[in-house]
PDB file of C-alpha atoms and ligand atoms in Angstrom:
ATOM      1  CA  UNK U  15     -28.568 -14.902 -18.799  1.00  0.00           C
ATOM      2  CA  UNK U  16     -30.450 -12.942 -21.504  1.00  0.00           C
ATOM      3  CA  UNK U  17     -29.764  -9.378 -22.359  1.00  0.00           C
ATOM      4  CA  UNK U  18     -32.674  -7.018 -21.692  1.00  0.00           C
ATOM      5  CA  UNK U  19     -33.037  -5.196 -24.676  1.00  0.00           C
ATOM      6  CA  UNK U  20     -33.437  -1.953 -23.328  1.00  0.00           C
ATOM      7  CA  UNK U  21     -30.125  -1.940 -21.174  1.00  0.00           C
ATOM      8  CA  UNK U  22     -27.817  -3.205 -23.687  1.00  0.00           C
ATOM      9  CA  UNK U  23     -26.286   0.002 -24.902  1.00  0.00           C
ATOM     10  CA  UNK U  24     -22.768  -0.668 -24.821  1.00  0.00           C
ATOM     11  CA  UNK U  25     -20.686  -2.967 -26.712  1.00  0.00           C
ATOM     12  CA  UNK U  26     -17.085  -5.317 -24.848  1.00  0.00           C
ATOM     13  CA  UNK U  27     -16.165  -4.479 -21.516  1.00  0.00           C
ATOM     14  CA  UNK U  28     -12.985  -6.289 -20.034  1.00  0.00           C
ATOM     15  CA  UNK U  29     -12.842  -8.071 -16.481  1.00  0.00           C
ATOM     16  CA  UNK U  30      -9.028  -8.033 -15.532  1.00  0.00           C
ATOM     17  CA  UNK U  31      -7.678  -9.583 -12.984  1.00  0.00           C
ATOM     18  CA  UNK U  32      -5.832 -12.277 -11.277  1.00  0.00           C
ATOM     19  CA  UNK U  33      -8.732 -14.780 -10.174  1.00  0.00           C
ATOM     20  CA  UNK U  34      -6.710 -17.488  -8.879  1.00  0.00           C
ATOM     21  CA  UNK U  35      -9.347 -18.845  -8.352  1.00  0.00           C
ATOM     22  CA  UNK U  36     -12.629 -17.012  -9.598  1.00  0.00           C
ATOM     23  CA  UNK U  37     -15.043 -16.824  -6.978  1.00  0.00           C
ATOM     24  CA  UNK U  38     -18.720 -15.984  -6.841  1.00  0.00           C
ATOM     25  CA  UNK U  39     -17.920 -12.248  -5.636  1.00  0.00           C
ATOM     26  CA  UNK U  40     -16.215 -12.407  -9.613  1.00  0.00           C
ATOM     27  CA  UNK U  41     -19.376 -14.052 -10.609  1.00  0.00           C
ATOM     28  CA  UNK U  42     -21.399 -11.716  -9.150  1.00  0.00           C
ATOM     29  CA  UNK U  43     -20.079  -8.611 -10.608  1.00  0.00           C
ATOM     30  CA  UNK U  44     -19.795 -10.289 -13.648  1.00  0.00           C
ATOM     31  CA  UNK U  45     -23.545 -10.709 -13.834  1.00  0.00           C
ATOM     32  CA  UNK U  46     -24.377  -7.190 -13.247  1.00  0.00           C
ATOM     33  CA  UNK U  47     -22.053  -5.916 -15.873  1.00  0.00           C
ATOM     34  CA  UNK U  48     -23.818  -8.061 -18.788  1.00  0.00           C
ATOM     35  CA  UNK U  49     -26.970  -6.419 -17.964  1.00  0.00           C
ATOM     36  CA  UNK U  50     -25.015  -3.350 -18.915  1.00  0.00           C
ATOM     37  CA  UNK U  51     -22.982  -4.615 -22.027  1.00  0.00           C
ATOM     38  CA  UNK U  52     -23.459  -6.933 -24.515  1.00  0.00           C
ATOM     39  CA  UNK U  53     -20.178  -9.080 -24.160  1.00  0.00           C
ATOM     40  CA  UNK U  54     -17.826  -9.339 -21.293  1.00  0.00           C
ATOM     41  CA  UNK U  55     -14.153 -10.625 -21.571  1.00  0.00           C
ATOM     42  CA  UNK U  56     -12.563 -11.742 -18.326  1.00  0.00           C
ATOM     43  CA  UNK U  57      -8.748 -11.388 -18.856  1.00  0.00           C
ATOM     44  CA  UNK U  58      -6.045 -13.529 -16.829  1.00  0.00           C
ATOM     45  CA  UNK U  59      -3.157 -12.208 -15.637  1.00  0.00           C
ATOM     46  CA  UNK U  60      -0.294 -14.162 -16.709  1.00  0.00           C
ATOM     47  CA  UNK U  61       1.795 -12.454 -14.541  1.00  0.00           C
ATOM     48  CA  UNK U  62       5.040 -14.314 -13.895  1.00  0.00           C
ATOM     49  CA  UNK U  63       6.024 -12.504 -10.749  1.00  0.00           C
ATOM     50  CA  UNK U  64       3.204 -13.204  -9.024  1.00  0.00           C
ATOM     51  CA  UNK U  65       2.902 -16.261  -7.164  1.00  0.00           C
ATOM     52  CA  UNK U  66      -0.251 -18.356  -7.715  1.00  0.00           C
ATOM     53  CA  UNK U  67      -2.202 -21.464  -6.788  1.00  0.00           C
ATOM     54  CA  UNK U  68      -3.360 -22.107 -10.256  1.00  0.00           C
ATOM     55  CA  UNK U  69      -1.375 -21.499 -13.392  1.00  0.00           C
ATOM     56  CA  UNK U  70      -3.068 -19.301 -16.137  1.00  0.00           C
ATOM     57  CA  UNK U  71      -3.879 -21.657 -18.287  1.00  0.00           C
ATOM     58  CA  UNK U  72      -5.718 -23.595 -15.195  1.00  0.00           C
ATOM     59  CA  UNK U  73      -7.054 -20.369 -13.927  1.00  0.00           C
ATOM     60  CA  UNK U  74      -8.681 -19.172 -17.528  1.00  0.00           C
ATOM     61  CA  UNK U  75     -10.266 -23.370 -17.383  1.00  0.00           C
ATOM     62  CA  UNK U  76     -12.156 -22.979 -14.847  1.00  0.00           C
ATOM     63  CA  UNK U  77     -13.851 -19.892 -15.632  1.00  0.00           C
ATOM     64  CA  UNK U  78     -14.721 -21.428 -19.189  1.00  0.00           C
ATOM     65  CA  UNK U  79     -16.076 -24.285 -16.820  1.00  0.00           C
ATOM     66  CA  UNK U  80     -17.416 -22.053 -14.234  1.00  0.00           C
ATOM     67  CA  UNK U  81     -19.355 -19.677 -17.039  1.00  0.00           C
ATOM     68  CA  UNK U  82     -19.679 -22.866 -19.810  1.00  0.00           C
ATOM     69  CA  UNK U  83     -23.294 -21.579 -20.261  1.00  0.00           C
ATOM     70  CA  UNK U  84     -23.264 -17.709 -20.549  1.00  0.00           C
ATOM     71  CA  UNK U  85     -22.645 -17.409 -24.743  1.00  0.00           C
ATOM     72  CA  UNK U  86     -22.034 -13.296 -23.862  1.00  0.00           C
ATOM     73  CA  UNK U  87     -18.759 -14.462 -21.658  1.00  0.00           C
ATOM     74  CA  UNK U  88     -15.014 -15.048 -23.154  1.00  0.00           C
ATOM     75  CA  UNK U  89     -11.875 -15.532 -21.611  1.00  0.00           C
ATOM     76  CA  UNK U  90      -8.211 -15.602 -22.654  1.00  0.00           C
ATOM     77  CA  UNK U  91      -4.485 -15.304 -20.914  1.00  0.00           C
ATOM     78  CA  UNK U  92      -2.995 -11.909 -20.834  1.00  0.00           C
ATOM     79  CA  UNK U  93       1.046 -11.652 -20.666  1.00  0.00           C
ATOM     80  CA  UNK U  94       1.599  -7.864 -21.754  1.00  0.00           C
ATOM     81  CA  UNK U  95       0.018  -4.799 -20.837  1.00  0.00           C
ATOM     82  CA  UNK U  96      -3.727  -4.618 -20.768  1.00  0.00           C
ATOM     83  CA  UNK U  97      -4.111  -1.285 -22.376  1.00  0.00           C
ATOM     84  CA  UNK U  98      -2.265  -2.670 -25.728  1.00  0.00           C
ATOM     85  CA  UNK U  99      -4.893  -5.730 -25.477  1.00  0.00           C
ATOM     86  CA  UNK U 100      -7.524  -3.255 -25.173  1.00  0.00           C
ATOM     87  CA  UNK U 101      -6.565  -1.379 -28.478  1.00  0.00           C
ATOM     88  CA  UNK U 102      -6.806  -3.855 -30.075  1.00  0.00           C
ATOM     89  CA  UNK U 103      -9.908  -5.623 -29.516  1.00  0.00           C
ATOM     90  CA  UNK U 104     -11.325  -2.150 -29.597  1.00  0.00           C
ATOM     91  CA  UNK U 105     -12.297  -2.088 -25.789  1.00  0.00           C
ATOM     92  CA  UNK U 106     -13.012   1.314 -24.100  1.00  0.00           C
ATOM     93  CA  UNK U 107     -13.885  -0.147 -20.804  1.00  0.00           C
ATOM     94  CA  UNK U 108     -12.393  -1.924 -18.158  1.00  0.00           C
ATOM     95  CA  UNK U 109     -14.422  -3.544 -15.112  1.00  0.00           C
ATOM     96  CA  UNK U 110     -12.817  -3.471 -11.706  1.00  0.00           C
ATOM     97  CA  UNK U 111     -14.920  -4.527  -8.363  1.00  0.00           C
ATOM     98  CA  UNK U 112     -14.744  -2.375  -5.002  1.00  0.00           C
ATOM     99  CA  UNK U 113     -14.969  -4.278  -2.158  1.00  0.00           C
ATOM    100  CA  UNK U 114     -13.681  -1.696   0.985  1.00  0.00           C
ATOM    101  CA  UNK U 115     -11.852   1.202   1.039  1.00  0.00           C
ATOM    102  CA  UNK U 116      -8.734  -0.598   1.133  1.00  0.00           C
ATOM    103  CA  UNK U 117      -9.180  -1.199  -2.186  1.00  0.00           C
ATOM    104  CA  UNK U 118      -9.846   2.427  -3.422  1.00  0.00           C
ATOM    105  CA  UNK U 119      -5.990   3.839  -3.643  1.00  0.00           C
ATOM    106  CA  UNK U 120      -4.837   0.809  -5.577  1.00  0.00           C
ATOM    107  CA  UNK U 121      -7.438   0.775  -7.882  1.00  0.00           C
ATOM    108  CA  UNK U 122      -7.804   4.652  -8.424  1.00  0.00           C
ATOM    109  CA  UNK U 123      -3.734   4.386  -8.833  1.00  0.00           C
ATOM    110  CA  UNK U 124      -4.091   1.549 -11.821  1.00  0.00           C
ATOM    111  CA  UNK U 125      -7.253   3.542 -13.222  1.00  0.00           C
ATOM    112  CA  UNK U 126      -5.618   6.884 -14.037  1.00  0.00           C
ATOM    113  CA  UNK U 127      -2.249   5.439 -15.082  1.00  0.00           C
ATOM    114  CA  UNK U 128      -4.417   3.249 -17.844  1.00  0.00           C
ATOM    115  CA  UNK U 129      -6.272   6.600 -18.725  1.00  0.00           C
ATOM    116  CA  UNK U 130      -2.760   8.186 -19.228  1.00  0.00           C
ATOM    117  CA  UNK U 131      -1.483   4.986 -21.247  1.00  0.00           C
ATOM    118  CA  UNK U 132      -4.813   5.009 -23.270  1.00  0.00           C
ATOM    119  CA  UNK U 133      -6.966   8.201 -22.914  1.00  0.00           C
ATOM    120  CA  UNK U 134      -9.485   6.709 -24.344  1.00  0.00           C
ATOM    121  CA  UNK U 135     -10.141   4.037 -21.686  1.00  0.00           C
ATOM    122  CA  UNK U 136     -12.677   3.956 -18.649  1.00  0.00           C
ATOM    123  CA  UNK U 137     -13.002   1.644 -15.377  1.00  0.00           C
ATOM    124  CA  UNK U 138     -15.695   1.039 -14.446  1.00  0.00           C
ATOM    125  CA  UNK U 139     -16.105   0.233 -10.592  1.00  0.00           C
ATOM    126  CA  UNK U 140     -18.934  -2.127  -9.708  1.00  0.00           C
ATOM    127  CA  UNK U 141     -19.297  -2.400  -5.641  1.00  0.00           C
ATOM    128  CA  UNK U 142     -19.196  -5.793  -4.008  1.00  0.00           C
ATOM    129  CA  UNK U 143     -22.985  -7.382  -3.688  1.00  0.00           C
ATOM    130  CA  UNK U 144     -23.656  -7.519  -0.040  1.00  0.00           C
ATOM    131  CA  UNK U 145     -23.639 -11.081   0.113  1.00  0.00           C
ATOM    132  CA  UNK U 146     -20.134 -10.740  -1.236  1.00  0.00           C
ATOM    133  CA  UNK U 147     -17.792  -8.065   0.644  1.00  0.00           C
ATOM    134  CA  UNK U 148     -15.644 -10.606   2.624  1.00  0.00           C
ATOM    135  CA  UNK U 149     -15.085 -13.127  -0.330  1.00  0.00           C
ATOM    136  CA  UNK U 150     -11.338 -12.842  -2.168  1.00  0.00           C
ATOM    137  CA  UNK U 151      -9.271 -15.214  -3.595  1.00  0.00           C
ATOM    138  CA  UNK U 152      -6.932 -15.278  -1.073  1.00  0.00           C
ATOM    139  CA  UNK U 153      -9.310 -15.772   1.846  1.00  0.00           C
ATOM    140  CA  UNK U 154     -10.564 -18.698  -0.205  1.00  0.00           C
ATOM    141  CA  UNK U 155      -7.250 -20.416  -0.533  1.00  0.00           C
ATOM    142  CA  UNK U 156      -7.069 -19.953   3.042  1.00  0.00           C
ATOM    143  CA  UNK U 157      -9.907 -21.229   4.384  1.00  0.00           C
ATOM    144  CA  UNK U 158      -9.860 -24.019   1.512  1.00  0.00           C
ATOM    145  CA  UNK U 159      -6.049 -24.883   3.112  1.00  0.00           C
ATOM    146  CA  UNK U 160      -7.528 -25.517   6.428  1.00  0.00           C
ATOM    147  CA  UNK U 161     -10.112 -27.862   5.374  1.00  0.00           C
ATOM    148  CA  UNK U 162     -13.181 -24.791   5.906  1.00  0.00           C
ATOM    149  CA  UNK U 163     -16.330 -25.242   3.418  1.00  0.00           C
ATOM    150  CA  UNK U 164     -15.876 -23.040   0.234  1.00  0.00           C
ATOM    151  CA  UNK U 165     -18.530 -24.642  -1.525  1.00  0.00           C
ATOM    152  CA  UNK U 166     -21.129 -21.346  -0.994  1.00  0.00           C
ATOM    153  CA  UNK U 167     -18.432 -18.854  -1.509  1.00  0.00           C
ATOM    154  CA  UNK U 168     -17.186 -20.654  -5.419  1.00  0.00           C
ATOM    155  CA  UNK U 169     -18.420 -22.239  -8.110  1.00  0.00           C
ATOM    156  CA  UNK U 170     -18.282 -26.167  -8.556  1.00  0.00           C
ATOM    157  CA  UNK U 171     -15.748 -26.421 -10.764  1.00  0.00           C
ATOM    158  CA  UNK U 172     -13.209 -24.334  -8.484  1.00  0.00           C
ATOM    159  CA  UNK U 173     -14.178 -26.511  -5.633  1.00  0.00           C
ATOM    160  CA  UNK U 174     -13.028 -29.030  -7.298  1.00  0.00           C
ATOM    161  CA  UNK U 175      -9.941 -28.202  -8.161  1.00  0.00           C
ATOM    162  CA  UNK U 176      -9.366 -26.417  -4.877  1.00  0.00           C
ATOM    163  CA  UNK U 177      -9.999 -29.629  -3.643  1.00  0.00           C
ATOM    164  CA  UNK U 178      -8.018 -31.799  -6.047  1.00  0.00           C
ATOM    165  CA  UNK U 179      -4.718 -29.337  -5.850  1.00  0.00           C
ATOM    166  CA  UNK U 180      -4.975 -29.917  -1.757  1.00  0.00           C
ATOM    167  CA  UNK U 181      -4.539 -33.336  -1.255  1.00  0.00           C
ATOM    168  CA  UNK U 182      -1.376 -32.741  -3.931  1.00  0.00           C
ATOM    169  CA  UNK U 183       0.201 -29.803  -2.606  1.00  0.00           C
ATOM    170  CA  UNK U 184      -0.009 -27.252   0.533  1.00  0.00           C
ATOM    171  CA  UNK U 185      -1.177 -23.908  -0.458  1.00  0.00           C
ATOM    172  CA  UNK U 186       0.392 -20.440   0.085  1.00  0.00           C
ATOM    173  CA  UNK U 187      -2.299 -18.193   1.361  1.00  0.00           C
ATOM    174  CA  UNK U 188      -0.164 -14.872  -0.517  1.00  0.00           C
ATOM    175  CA  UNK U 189      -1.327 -11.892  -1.862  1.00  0.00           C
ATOM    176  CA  UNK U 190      -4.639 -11.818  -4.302  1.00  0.00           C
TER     177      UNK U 190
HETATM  178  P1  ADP P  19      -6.345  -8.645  -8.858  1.00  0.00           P
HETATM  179  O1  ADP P  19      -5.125  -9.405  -8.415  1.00  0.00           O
HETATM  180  O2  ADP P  19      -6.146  -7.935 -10.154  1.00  0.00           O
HETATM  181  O3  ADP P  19      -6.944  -7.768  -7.810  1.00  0.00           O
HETATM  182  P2  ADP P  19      -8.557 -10.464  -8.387  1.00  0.00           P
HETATM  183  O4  ADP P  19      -8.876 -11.733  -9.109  1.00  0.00           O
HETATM  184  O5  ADP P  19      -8.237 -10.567  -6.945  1.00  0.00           O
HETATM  185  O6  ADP P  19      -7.393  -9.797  -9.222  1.00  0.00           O
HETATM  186  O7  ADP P  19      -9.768  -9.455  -8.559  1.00  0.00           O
HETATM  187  C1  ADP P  19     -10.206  -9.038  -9.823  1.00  0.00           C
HETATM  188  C2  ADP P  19     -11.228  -7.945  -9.629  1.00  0.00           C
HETATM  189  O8  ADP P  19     -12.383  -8.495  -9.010  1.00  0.00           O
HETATM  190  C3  ADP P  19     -10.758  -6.817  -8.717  1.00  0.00           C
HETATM  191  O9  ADP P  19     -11.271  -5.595  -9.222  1.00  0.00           O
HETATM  192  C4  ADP P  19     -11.388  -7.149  -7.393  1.00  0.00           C
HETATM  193  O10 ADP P  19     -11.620  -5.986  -6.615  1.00  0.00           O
HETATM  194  C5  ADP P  19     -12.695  -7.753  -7.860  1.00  0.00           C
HETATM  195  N1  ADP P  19     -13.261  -8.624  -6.837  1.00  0.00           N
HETATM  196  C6  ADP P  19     -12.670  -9.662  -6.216  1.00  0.00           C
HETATM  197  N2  ADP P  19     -13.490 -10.208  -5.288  1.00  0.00           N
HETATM  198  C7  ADP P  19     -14.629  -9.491  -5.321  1.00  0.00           C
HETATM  199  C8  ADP P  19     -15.860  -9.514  -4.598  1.00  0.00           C
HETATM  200  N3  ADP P  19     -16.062 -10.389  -3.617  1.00  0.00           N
HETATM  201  N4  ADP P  19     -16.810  -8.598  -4.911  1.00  0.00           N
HETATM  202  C9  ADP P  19     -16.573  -7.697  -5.881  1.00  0.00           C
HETATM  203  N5  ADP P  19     -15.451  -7.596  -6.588  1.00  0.00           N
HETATM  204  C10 ADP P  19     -14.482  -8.474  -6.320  1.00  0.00           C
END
């Protein structure tokens, strides 16, 4: 995806988040940021008290996969606090997705206490594409346990490996 030239006015914004696995409601917000910013970093939560289907290292793989051709993306595996990670890379903004109002206290919660830990941070909240609303990770694991089709709902590479990690282990349909 190319830049337009006359929307890139801002510089790194950071995609945090668990995606275990990414899916294309990620994908899709993803998309709509770089139109806004020249470089996106997606950040994985290595976040040991969280259960998950794919480990980090797995997780941060198939996004590289998933996104092998967008030169504007990056990815890494984040253990500590994302504010410190921020500082220093020198990102001011943070990109969080808004799916229903479910959503909204958690989020709003997480926003301000990262403004108080670094005042100089933003999030910025991108709503769900309307194709998108109803896709999470966790429904995906879900329907991926039961056999359903997750092929429109993720990129290749995570069907895949949704696939391949089925026929070797059951999965836990847990919290995002
Ligand atoms: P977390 O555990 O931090 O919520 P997720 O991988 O579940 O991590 O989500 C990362 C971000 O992507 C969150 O801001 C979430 O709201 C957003 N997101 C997830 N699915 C979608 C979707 N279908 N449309 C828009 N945003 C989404």
């Amino acid at each position: 995806m190319k830049a337009r030239p006359e929307a890139r006015n801002m510089g790194l914004i950071l995609y945090p988040g668990s995606f275990d696995p990414l899916t294309n409601g990620h994908i899709d917000i993803m998309r709509r940021a770089l139109e806004r910013f020249d470089e996106l970093r997606v950040v994985v939560a290595n976040n040991s008290r969280k259960q998950t289907l794919f480990s980090a290292e797995e997780r941060v793989e198939l996004v590289k996969e998933s996104l092998a051709n967008e030169a504007r993306v990056s990815v890494v595996a984040l253990d500590g606090l994302l504010v410190d990670y921020a500082r220093e890379v020198g990102a001011k903004t943070l990109l969080r997705g808004l799916r229903q109002v479910a959503d909204f206290e958690f989020e709003f919660n997480m926003a301000a206490m990262n403004r108080h830990l670094y005042p100089e941070i933003d999030t910025l909240f991108m709503m769900t594409g309307a194709d998108n609303f109803y896709v999470s990770s966790s429904l995906v694991r879900s329907v991926a346990a039961l056999g359903g089709d997750i092929d429109r709902l993720v990129p290749a590479p995570v069907a895949l490996a949704l696939r391949d990690r089925l026929t070797t282990s059951t999965i836990d349909s847990g919290p995002e």
